[in-house]
CSV table of C-alpha atoms in Angstrom, one decimal:
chain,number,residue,atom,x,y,z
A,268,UNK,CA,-5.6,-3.5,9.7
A,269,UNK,CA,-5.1,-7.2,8.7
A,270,UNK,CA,-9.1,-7.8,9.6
A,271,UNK,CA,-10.1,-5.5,7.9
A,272,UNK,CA,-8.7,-6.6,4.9
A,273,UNK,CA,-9.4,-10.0,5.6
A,274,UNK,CA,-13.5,-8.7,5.7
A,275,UNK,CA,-12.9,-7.0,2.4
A,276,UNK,CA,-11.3,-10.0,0.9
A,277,UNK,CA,-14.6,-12.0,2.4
A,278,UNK,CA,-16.6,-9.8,0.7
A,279,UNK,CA,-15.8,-9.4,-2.3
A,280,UNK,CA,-15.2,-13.4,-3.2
A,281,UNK,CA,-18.7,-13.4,-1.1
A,282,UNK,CA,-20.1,-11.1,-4.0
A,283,UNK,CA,-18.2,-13.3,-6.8
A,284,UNK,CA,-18.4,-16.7,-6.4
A,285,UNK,CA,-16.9,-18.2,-9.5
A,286,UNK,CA,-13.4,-16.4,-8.4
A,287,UNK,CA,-14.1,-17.7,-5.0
A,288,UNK,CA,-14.3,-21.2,-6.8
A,289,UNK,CA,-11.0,-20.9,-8.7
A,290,UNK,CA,-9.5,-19.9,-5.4
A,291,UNK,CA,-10.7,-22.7,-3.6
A,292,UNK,CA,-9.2,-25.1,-6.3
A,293,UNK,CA,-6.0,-23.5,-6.2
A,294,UNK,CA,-5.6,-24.1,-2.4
A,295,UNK,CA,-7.2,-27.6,-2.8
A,296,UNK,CA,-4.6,-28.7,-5.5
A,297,UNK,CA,-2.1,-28.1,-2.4
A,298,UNK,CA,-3.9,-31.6,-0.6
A,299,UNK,CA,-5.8,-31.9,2.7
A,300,UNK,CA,-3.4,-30.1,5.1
A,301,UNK,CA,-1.4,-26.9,3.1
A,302,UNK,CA,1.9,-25.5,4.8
A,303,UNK,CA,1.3,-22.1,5.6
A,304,UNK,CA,4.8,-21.4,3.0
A,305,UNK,CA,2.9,-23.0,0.4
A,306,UNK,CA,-0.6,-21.5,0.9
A,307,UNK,CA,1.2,-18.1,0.8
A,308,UNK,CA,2.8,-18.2,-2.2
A,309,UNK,CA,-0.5,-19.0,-4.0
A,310,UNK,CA,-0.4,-17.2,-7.0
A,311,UNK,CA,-4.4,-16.3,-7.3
A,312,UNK,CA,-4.9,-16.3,-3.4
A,313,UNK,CA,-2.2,-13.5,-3.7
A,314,UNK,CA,-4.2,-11.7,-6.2
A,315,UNK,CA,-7.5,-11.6,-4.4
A,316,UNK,CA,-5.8,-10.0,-1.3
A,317,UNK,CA,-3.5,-7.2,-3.7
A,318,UNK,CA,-7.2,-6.4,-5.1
A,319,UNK,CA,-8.7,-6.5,-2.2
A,320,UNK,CA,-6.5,-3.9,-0.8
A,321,UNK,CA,-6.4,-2.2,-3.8
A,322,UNK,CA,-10.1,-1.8,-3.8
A,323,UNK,CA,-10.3,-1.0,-0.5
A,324,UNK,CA,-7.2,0.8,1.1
A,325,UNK,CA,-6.8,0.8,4.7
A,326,UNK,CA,-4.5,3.6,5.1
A,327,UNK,CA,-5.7,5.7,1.7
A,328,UNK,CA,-3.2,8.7,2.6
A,329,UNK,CA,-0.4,8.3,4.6
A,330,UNK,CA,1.2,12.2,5.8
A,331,UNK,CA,4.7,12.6,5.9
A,332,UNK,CA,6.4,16.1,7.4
A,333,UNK,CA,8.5,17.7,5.0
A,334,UNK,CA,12.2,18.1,6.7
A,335,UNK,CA,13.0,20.3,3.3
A,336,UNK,CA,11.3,21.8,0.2
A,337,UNK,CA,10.0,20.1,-2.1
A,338,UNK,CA,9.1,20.7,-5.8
A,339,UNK,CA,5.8,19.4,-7.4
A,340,UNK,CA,5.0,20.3,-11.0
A,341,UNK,CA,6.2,23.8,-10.3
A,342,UNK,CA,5.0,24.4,-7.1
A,343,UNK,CA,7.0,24.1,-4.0
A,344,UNK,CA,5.8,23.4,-0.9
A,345,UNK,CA,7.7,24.4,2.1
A,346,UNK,CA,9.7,22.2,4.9
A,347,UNK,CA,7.6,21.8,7.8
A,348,UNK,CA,4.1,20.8,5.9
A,349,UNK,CA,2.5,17.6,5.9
A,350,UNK,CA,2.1,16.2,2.5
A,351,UNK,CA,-0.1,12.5,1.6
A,352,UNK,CA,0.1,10.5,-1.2
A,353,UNK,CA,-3.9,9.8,-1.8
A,354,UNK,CA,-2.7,5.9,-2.8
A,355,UNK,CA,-7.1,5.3,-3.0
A,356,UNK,CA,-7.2,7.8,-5.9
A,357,UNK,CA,-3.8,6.2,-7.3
A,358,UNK,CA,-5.7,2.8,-7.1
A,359,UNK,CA,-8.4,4.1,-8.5
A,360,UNK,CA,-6.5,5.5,-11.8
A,361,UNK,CA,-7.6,4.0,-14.8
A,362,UNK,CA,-4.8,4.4,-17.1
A,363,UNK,CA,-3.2,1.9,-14.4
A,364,UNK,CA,-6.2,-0.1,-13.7
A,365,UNK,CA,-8.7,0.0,-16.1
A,366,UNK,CA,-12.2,-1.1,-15.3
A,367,UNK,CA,-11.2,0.4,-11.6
A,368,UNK,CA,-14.2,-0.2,-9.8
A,369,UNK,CA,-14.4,-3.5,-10.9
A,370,UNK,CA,-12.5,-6.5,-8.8
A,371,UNK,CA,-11.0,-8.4,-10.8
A,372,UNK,CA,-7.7,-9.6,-8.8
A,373,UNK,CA,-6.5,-11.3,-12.9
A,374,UNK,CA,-4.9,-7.9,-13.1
A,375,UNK,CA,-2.7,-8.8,-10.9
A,376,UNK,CA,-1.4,-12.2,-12.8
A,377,UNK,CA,-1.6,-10.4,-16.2
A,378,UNK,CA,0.7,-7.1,-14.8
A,379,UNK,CA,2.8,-6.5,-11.5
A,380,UNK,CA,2.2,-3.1,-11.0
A,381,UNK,CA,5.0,-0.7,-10.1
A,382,UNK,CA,5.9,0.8,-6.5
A,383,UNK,CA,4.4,3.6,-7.4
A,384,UNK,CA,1.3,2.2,-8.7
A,385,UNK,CA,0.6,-0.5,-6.1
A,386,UNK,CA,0.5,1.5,-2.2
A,387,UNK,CA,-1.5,-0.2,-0.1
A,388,UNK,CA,1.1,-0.1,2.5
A,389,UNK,CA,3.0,2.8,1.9
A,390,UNK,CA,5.7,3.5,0.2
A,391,UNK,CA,9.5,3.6,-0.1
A,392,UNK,CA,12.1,3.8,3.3
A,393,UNK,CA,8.5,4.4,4.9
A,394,UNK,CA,7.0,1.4,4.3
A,395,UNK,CA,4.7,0.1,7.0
A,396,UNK,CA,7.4,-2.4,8.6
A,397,UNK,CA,4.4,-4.9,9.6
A,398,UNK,CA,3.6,-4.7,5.2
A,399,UNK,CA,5.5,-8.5,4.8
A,400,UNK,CA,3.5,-9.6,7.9
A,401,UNK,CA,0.1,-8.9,7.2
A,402,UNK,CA,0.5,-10.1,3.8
A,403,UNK,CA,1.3,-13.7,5.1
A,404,UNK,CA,-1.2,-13.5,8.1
A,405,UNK,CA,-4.1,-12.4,5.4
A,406,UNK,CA,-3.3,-15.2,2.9
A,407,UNK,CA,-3.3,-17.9,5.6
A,408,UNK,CA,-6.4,-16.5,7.3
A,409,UNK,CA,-8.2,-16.2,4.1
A,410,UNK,CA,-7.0,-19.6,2.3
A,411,UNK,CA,-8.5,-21.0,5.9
A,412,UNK,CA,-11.9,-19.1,6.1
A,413,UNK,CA,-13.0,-20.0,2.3
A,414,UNK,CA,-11.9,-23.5,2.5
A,415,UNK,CA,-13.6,-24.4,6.0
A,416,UNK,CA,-17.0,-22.9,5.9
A,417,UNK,CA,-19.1,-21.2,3.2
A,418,UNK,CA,-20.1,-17.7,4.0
A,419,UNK,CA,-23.1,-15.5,2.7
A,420,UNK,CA,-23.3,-12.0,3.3
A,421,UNK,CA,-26.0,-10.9,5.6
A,422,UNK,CA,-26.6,-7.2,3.6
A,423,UNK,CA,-25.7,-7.3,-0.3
A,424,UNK,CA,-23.6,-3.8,0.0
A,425,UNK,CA,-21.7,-2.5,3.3
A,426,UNK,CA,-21.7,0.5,5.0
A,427,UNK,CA,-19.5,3.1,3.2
A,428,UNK,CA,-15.9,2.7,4.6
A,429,UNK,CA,-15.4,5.1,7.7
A,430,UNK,CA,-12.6,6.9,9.2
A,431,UNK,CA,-10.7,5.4,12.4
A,432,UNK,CA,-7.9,7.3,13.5
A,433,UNK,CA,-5.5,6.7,10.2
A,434,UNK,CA,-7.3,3.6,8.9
A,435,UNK,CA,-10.5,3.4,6.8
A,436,UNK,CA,-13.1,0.6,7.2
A,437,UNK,CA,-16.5,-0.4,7.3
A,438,UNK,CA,-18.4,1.0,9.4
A,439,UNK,CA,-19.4,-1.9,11.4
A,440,UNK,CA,-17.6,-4.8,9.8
A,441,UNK,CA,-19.0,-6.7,7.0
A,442,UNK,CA,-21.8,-8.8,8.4
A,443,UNK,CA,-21.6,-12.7,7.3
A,444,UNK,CA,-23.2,-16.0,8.1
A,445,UNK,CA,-21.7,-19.4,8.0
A,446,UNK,CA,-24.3,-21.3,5.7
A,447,UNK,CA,-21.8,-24.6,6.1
A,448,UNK,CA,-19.0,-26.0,7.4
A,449,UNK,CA,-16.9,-27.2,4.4
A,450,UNK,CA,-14.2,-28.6,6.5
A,451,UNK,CA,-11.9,-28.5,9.1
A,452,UNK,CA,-9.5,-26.3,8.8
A,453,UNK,CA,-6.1,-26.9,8.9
């Protein structure tokens, strides 16, 4: 789930190079050789993944089996069914995210969003327990990728995001091309 989002991430910065630019002079203003600590807590890298994810949701509806009623708006559903929260559609709201199709990670330095706003990992006592993880390992990765080698895009637009199991993602990956090496990376 963490490569996905990592190609997501690519892509997107791939498709908007002046935010890839302000990302690579945040993580440059760290010197030649970053701590991973420090890279993590970027404040903008940060923002590109939450988009990223936002944008692209790799589990869009988690199911949970009711162990007692619940009440909706009225309606109550039974213990013993399988309810989702479609978090995709929640991202996708835009009285929380206006200009929702757009990516434009700034809404996530202008506004933290709420628990109930921001899902890309579940939510509450459920939470995926690898959520703290993947965060970290997709910062690094990413910080890493854009500032050792610059990468085009070999189609403009991906395949539509498909089905595997419980995840969604492209259908076969999001093809790129190292144009140059930048730098070692760290």
């Amino acid at each position: 789930t963490t490569a996905i989002a990592i190609a997501w991430a690519l892509y997107w910065l791939a498709r908007h190079p002046a935010k890839l630019e302000r990302l690579r002079a945040e993580i440059a203003a760290l010197g030649d050789a970053p701590e991973p600590e420090s890279l993590a807590k970027l404040p903008y890298l940060s923002a590109i993944c939450d988009e990223s994810l936002r944008l692209n949701t790799i589990v869009p509806d988690p199911v949970r089996k009711l162990v007692r009623p619940l009440t909706v708006r009225g309606v109550t559903v039974p213990a013993g069914f399988g309810l989702c929260i479609a978090s995709d559609v929640i991202h996708q709201d835009p009285s929380v995210y206006p200009e929702p199709t757009a990516f434009r990670p700034e809404r996530f330095l202008e506004r933290k969003p709420s628990p109930f706003e921001f899902l890309p990992f579940g939510g509450g006592h459920r939470r995926c327990i690898g959520a703290a993880f993947s965060d970290y390992e997709a910062r690094i990765a990413l910080a890493t990728a854009v500032m050792g080698w610059d990468l085009a895009l070999v189609h403009d637009d991906p395949e539509p995001a498909v089905r595997r199991n419980v995840t969604m993602g492209p259908a076969r990956g999001i093809p790129m091309v190292c144009v140059a090496r930048r730098r070692a990376p760290s």
